[in-house]
Coordinates of C-alpha atoms in Angstrom, one line a residue:
X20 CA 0.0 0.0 0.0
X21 CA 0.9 3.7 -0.6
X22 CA 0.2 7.2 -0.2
X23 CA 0.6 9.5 -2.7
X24 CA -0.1 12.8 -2.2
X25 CA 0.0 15.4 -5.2
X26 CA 2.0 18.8 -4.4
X27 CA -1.3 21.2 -4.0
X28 CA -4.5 19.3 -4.6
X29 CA -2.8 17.2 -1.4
X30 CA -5.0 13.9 -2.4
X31 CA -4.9 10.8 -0.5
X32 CA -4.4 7.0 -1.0
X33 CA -3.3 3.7 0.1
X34 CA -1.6 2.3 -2.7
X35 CA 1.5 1.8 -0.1
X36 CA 2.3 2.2 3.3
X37 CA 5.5 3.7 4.4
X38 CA 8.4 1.4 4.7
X39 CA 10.8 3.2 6.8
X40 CA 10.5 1.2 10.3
X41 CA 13.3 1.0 12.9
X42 CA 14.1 -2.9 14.3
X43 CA 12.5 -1.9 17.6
X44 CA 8.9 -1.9 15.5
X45 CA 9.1 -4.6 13.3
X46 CA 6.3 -6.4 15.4
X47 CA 4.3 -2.9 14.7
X48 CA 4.2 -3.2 10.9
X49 CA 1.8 -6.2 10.0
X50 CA -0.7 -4.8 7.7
X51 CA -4.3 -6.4 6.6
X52 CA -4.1 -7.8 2.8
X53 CA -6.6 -6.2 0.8
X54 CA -8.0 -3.1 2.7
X55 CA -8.5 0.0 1.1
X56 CA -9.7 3.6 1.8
X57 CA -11.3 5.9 -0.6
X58 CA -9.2 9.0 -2.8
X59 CA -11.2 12.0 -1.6
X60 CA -9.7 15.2 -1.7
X61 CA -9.0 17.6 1.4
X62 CA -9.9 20.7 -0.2
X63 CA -7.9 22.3 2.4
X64 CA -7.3 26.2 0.6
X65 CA -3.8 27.0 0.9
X66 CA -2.4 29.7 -1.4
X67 CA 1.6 29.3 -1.1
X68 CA 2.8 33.0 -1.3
X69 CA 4.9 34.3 -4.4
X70 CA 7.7 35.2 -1.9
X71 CA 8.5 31.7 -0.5
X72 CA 8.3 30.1 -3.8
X73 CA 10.8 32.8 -4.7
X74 CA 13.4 32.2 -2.2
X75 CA 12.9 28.1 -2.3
X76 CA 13.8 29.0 -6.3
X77 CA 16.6 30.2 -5.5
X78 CA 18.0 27.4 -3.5
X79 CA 19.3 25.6 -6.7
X80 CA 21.9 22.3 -5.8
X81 CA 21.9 18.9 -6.0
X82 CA 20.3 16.9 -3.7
X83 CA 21.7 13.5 -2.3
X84 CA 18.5 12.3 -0.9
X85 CA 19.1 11.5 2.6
X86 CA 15.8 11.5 4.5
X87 CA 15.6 8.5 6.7
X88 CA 19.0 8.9 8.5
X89 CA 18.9 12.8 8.2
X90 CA 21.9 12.7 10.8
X91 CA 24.2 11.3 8.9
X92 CA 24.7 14.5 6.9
X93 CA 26.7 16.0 10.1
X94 CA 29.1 13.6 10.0
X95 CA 29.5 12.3 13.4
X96 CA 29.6 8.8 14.2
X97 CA 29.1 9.6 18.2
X98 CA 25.9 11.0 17.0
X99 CA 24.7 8.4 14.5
X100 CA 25.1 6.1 17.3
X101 CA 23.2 7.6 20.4
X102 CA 20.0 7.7 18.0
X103 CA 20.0 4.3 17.1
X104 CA 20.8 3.7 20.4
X105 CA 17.4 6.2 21.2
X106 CA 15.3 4.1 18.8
X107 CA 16.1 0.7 20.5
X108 CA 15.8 1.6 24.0
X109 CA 14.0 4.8 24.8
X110 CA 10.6 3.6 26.3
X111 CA 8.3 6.7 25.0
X112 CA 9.0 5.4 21.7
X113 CA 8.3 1.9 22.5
X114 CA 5.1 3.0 24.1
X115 CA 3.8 5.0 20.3
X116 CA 4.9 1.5 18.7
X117 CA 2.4 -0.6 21.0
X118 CA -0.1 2.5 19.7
X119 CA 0.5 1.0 15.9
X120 CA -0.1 -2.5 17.4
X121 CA -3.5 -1.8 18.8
X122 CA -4.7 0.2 15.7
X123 CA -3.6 -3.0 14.3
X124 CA -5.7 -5.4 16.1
X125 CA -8.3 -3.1 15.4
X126 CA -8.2 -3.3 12.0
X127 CA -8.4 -7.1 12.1
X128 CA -11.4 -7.0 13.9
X129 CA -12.9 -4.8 11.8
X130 CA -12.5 -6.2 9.1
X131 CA -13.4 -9.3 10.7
X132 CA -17.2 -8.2 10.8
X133 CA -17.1 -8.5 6.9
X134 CA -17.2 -12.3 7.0
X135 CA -19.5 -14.6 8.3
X136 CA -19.8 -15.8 11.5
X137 CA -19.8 -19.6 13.0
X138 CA -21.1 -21.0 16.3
X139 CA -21.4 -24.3 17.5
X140 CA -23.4 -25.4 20.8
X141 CA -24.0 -29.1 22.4
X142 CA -25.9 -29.8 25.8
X143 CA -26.3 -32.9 27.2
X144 CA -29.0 -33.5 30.7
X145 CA -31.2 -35.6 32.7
X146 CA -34.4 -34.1 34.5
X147 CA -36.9 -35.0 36.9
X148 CA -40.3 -34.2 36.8
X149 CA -42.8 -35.2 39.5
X150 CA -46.3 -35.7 38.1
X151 CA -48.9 -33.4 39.3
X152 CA -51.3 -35.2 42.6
X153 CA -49.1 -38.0 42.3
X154 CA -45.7 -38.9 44.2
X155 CA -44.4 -40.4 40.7
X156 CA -41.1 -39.2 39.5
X157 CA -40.6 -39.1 35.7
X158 CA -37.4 -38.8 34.5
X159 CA -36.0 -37.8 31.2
X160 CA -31.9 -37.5 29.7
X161 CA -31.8 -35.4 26.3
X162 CA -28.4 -34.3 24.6
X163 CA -28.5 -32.0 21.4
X164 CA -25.9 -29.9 19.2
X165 CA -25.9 -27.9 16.6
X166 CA -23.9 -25.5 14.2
X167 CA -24.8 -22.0 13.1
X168 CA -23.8 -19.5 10.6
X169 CA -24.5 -15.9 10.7
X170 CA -23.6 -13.1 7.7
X171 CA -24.7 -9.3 7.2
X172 CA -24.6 -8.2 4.0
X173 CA -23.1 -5.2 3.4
X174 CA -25.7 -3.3 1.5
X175 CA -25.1 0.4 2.1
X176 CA -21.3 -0.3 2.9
X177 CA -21.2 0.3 6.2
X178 CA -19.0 -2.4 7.4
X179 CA -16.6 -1.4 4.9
X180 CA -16.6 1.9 5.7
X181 CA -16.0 0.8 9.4
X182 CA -13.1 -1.1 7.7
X183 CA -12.1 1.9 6.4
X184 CA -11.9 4.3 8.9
X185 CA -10.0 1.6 10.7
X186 CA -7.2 1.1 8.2
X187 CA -7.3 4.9 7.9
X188 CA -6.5 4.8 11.4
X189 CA -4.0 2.4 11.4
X190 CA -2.0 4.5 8.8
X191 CA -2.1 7.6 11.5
X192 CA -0.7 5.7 13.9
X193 CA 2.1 4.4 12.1
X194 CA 2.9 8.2 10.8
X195 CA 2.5 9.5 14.0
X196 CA 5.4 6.5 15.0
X197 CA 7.3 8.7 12.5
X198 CA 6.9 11.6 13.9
X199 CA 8.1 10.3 17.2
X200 CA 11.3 9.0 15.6
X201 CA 12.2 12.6 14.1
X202 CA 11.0 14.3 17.3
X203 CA 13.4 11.9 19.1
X204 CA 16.6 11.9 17.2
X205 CA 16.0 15.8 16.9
X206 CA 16.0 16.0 20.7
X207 CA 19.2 13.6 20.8
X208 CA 20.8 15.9 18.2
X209 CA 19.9 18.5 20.1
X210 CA 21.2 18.0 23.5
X211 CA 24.3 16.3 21.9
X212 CA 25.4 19.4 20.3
X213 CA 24.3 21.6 23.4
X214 CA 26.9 19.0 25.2
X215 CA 29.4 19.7 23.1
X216 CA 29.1 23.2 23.1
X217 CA 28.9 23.5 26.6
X218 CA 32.9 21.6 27.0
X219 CA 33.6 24.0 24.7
X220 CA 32.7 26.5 26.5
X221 CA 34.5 25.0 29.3
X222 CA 37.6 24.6 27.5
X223 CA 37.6 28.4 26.8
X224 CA 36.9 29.4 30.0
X225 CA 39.8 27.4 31.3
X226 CA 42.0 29.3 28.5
X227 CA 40.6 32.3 30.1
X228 CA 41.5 31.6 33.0
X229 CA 44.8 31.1 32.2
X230 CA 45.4 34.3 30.3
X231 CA 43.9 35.9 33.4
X232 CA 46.5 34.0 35.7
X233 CA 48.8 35.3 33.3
X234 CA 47.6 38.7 33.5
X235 CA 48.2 38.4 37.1
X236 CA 51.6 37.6 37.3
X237 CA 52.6 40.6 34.7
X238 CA 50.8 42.8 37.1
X239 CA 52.2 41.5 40.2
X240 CA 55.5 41.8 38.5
X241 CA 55.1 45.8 37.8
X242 CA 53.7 46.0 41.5
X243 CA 57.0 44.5 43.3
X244 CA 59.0 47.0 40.7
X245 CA 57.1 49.8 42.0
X246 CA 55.5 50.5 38.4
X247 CA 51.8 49.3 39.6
X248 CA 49.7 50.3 42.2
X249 CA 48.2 48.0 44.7
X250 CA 44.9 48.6 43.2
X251 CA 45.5 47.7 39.8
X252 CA 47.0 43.9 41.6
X253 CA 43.8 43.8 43.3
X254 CA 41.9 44.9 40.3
X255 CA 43.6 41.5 38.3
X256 CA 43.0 39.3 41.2
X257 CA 39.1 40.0 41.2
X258 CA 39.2 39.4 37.6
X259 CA 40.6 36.3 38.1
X260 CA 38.3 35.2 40.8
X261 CA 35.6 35.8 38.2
X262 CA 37.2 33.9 35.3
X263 CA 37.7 31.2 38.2
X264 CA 33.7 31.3 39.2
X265 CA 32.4 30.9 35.8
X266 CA 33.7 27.5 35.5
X267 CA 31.7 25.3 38.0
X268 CA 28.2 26.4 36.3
X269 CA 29.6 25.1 33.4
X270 CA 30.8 21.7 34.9
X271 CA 27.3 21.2 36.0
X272 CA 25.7 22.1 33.0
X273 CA 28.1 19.0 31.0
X274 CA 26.5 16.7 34.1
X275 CA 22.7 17.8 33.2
X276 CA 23.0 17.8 29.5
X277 CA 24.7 14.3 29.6
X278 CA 21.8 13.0 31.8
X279 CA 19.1 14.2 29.6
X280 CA 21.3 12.4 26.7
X281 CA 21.5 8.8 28.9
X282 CA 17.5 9.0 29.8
X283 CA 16.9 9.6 25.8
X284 CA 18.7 6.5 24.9
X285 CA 16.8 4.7 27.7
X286 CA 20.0 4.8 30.1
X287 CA 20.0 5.6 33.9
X288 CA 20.8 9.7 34.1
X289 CA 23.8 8.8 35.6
X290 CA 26.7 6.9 35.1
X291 CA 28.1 5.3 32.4
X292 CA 31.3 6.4 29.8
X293 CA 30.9 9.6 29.0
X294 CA 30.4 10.1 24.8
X295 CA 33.6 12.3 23.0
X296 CA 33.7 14.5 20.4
X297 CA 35.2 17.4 19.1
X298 CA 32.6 20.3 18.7
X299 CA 34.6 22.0 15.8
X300 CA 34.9 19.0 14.1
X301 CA 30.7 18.8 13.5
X302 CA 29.7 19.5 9.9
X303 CA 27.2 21.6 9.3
X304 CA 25.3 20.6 6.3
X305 CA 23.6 22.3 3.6
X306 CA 20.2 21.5 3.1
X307 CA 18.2 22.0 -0.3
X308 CA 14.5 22.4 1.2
X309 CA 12.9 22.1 -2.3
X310 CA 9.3 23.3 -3.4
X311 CA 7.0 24.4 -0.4
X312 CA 4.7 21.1 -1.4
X313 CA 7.8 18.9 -0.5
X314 CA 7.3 19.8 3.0
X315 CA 3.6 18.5 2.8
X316 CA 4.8 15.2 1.1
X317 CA 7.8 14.8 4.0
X318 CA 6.1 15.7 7.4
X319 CA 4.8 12.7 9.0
X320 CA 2.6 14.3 11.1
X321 CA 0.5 16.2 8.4
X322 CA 0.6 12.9 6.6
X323 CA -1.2 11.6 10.2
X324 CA -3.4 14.7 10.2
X325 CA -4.9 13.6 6.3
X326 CA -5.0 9.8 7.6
X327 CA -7.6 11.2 10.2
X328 CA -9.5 12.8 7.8
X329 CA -9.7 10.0 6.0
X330 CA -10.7 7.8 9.3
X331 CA -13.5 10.5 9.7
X332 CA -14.5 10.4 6.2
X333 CA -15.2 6.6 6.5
X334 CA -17.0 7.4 9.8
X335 CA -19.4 9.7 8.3
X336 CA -20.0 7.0 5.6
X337 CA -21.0 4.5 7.9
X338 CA -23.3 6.6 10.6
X339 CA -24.9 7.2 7.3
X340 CA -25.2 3.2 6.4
X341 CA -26.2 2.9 9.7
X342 CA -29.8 4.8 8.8
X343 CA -30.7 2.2 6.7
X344 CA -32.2 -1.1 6.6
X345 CA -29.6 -4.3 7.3
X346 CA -30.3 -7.4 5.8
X347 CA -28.8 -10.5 7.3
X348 CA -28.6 -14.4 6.3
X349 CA -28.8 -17.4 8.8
X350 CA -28.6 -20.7 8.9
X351 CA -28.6 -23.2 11.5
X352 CA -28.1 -27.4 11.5
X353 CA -29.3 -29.3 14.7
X354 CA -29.2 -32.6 16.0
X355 CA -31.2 -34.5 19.1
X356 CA -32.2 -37.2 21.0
X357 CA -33.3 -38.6 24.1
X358 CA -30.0 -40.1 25.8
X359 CA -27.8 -38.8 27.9
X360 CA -24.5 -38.0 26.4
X361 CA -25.2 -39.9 22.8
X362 CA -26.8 -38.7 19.6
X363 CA -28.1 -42.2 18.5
X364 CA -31.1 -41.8 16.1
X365 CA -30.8 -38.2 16.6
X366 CA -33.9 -35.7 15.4
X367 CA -32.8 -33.4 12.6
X368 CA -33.4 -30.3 11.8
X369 CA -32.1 -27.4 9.6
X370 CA -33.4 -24.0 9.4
X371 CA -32.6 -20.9 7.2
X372 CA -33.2 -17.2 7.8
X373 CA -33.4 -14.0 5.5
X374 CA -33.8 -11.3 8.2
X375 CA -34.0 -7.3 7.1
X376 CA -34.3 -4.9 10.0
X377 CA -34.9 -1.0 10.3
X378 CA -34.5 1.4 12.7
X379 CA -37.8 3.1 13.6
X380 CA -37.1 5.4 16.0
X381 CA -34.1 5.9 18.2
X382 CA -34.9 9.1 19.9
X383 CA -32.1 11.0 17.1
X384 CA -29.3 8.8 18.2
X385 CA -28.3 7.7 14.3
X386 CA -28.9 11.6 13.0
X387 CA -26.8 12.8 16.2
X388 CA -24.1 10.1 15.0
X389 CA -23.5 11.2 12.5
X390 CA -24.0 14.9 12.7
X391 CA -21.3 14.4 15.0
X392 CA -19.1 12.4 12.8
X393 CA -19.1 15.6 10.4
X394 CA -18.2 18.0 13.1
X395 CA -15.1 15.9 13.9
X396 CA -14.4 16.1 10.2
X397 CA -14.6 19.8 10.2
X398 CA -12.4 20.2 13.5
X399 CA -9.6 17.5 11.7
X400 CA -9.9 19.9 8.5
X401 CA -9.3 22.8 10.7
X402 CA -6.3 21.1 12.2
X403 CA -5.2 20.2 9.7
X404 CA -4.7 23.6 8.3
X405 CA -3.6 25.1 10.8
X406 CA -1.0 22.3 11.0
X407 CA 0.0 22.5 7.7
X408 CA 0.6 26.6 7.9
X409 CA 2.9 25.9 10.6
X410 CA 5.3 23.7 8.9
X411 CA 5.3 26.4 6.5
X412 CA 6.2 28.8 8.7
X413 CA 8.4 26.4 10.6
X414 CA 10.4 25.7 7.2
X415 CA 10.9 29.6 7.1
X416 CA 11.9 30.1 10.1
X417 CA 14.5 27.7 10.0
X418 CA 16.1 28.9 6.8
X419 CA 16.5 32.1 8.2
X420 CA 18.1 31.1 11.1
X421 CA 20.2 28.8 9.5
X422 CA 21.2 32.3 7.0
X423 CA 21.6 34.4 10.4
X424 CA 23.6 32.5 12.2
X425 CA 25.9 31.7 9.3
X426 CA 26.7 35.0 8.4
X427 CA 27.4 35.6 12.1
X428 CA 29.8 32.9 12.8
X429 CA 32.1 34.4 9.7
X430 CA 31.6 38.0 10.9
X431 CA 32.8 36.5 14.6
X432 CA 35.7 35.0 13.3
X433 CA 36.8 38.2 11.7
X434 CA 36.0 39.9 15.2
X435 CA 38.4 37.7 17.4
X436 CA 41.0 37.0 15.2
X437 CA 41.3 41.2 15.5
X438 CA 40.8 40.7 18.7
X439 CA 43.7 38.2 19.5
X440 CA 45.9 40.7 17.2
X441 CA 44.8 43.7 19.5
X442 CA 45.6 41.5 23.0
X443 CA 49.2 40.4 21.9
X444 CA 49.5 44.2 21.4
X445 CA 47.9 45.8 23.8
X446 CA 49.8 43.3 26.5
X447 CA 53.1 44.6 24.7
X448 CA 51.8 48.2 25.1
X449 CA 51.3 47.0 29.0
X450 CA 54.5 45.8 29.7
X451 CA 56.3 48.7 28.0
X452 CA 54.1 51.0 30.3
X453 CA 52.3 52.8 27.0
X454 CA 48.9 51.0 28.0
X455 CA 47.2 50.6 31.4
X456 CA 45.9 47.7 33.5
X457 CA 41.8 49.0 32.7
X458 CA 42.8 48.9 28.6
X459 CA 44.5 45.4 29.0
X460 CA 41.5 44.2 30.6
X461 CA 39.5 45.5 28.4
X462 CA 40.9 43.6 25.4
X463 CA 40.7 40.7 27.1
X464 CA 36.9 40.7 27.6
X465 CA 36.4 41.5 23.8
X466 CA 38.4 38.0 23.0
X467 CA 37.0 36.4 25.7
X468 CA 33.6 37.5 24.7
X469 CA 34.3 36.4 21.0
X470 CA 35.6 33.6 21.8
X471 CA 32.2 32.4 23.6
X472 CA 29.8 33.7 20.5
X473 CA 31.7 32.0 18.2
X474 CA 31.1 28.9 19.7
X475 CA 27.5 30.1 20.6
X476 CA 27.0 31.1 16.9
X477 CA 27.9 27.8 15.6
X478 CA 25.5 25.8 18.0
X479 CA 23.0 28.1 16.7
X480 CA 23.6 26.9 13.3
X481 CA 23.7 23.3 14.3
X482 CA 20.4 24.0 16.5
X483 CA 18.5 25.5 13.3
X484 CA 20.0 22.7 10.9
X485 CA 18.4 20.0 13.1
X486 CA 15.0 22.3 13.2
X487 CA 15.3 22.2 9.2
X488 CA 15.5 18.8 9.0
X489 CA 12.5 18.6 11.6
X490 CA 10.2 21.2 9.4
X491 CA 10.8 19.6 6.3
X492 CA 10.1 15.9 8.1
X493 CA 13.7 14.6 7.3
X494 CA 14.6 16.7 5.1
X495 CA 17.1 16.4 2.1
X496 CA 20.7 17.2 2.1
X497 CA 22.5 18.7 -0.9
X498 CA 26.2 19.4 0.2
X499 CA 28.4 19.6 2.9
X500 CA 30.2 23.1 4.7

């Protein structure tokens, strides 16, 4: 089976059923054989604005079609390996897969109710009967059995529809596993690199630290010359105490981030080896979003929105059925006699049935049905909008941040590579007495702030790219930075 959704009429069928499934949900992906759901359009009205198809235009490279394992285009093994490490063992995940179990099983039993039903009975007995103004007992033994069969047909479709809202069903649940797996491996991606950045953080805080301790011997030098003042040591020493303090929030900061990372892949929060990997050393890929539709035909969870509508299409269609008349077929085969526990010379009998039943009143309840069946419809349409503008705006956002913070990191390297130039003078200028304590510290701040943007500007990138890939439901990547 298969869904194939066009790029704006957004149409919906079953010719195929998704085949990207983890190993952890391999018992989730049995299907029904022959079960279909009717192509009825959404008719959701969504005009995609001249200014986003200009700037997706514009976005002209190759793709490599990497979708399922969207992670792979950052090029970090670490990485690659906590997520499948997520989709094995984290137990929210393995809760959504027992969700595409149940809808499952449901399907199964509704399409059980399109075929006919068996029963078979046997009773076997002795009783006493006393006879009326008499102390006479008259007993009896009688043993019977027999086999039925039971069928509706399916006039008006309504079992099929019920069919069909339960396959429709199915098909949500199994998108909506999707939807966990991206949300999942985005929030592993996402904590990893915050981990990352975070010891890199700490790394240049500890390289602060020792440029201030540096600092503070030049200073302490000029003060035992007599060139210094006792306030401009005492000035170096409190800036050291602050480049000292900055350190321990940053320790702990490693210690929650790795926690959140060892509950994600289904770990204890702590313990364990601690993951390495050089922050620098991340790629940050380049991703070619496409047309706007691509993000319709990509997100799982609008693809679980229109599998809704479809479930409440099928449910309107059978509250309809449900007005009219059902005709049902019996038959029946019964054998009896008068022993106990034996069928010798057995009484036969065999019956056959042609039922048709209607529905005279019911107080509303059938209209009500499916009055409310149609309102569900509207409220999924309604979602389902407002859904799908979001991952359009979403998608936006997300190129523009990936843009920002792109253009930032290259303007920050400029700044503190001018900034290490200006220190190295500057502590020159210091020594030779042309420069005082207030300008050297000064300096220092505006490399020690770059320093820490830089970093901050690249996890931004990182942060957005992972957002991309999330918007556009996996996402396609095109080249590598």
């Amino acid at each position: 089976m298969r869904w194939r959704r066009s790029k704006f009429a957004m149409r919906l069928s079953t010719n195929t059923i998704p085949s990207r499934w983890p190993i952890s949900a391999c018992l989730a992906t049995s299907m029904v054989g022959c079960a279909t759901v009717d192509n009825e359009p959404l008719d959701v009205p969504v005009v995609i604005p001249a200014q986003w198809e200009h700037e997706a235009k514009n976005i002209n490279v190759e793709n490599e079609g990497i979708a399922d394992t969207w992670w792979l285009a950052f090029e970090d093994a670490e990485l690659s390996a906590l997520i499948v490490r997520a989709y094995d063992a984290n137990p929210d995940l393995a809760a959504t897969a027992q969700s595409v179990i149940q809808a499952d099983i449901a399907l199964k039993n509704a399409s059980a109710g399109l075929l006919p039903s068996f029963s078979a009975a046997a009773s076997t007995g002795r009783q006493a009967q006393q006879v009326a103004g008499s102390s006479t007992m008259v007993t009896g033994s009688s043993t019977s059995a027999s086999l039925s069969l039971d069928y509706e047909v399916d006039l008006w479709g309504r079992l099929a529809a019920t069919e069909a809202s339960a396959l429709a069903s199915l098909q949500a649940t199994r998108f909506d596993f999707e939807a966990a797996r991206l949300t999942l491996a985005g929030s592993v991606a996402t904590i990893w690199f915050q981990l990352l950045e975070t010891r890199q953080r700490l790394d240049i805080a500890r390289q602060n630290l020792e440029t201030a301790e540096r600092t503070l011997q030049l200073v302490d030098a000029r003060y035992r010359n007599g060139v210094a003042d006792r306030s401009e040591l005492a000035r170096q020493q409190t800036a050291l105490l602050v480049r000292r303090n900055a350190i321990p929030p940053l320790e702990y900061q490693i210690r929650q981030n790795l926690a959140a990372l060892r509950v994600l892949t289904g770990d204890f929060p702590y313990g364990g080896e601690t993951p390495a990997a050089q922050f620098n050393a991340i790629t940050v890929p380049s991703i070619d979003p496409g047309l706007p539709a691509n993000i319709i035909t990509q997100r799982p969870d609008l693809a679980a929105d229109e599998a809704r509508l479809q479930a409440a299409n099928a449910d309107i269609r059978q509250t309809r059925a449900a007005l009219l008349p059902r005709l049902s077929l019996g038959a029946a085969a019964r054998l009896s006699s008068d022993g106990f526990l034996s069928l010798a010379d057995p009484t036969r009998a065999v019956t056959g049935l042609l039922s048709l039943s209607q529905t005279l009143f019911d107080g509303g309840q059938q209209e009500n049905a499916t009055a409310l069946s149609q309102s569900r419809r509207v409220a999924l349409l309604q979602t389902y909008r407002g859904n799908l503008l979001t991952a359009f705006r979403e998608t936006g956002d997300a190129l523009d941040r990936v843009t920002l913070f792109e253009e930032q990191e290259r303007r920050l390297v400029v700044i503190r590579e001018q900034a290490e130039q200006t220190l190295r003078l500057t502590e020159i200028r210091y020594r030779e007495g042309s420069d005082d304590l207030l300008t050297l510290l000064e300096t220092q701040r505006s490399l020690f702030d770059a320093r820490e943007q830089i970093t901050r500007a690249r996890l931004d990138r990182l942060l957005a790219s992972v957002d991309l890939f999330k918007a556009l439901g996996g996402g396609l990547v095109s080249k590598r930075l």
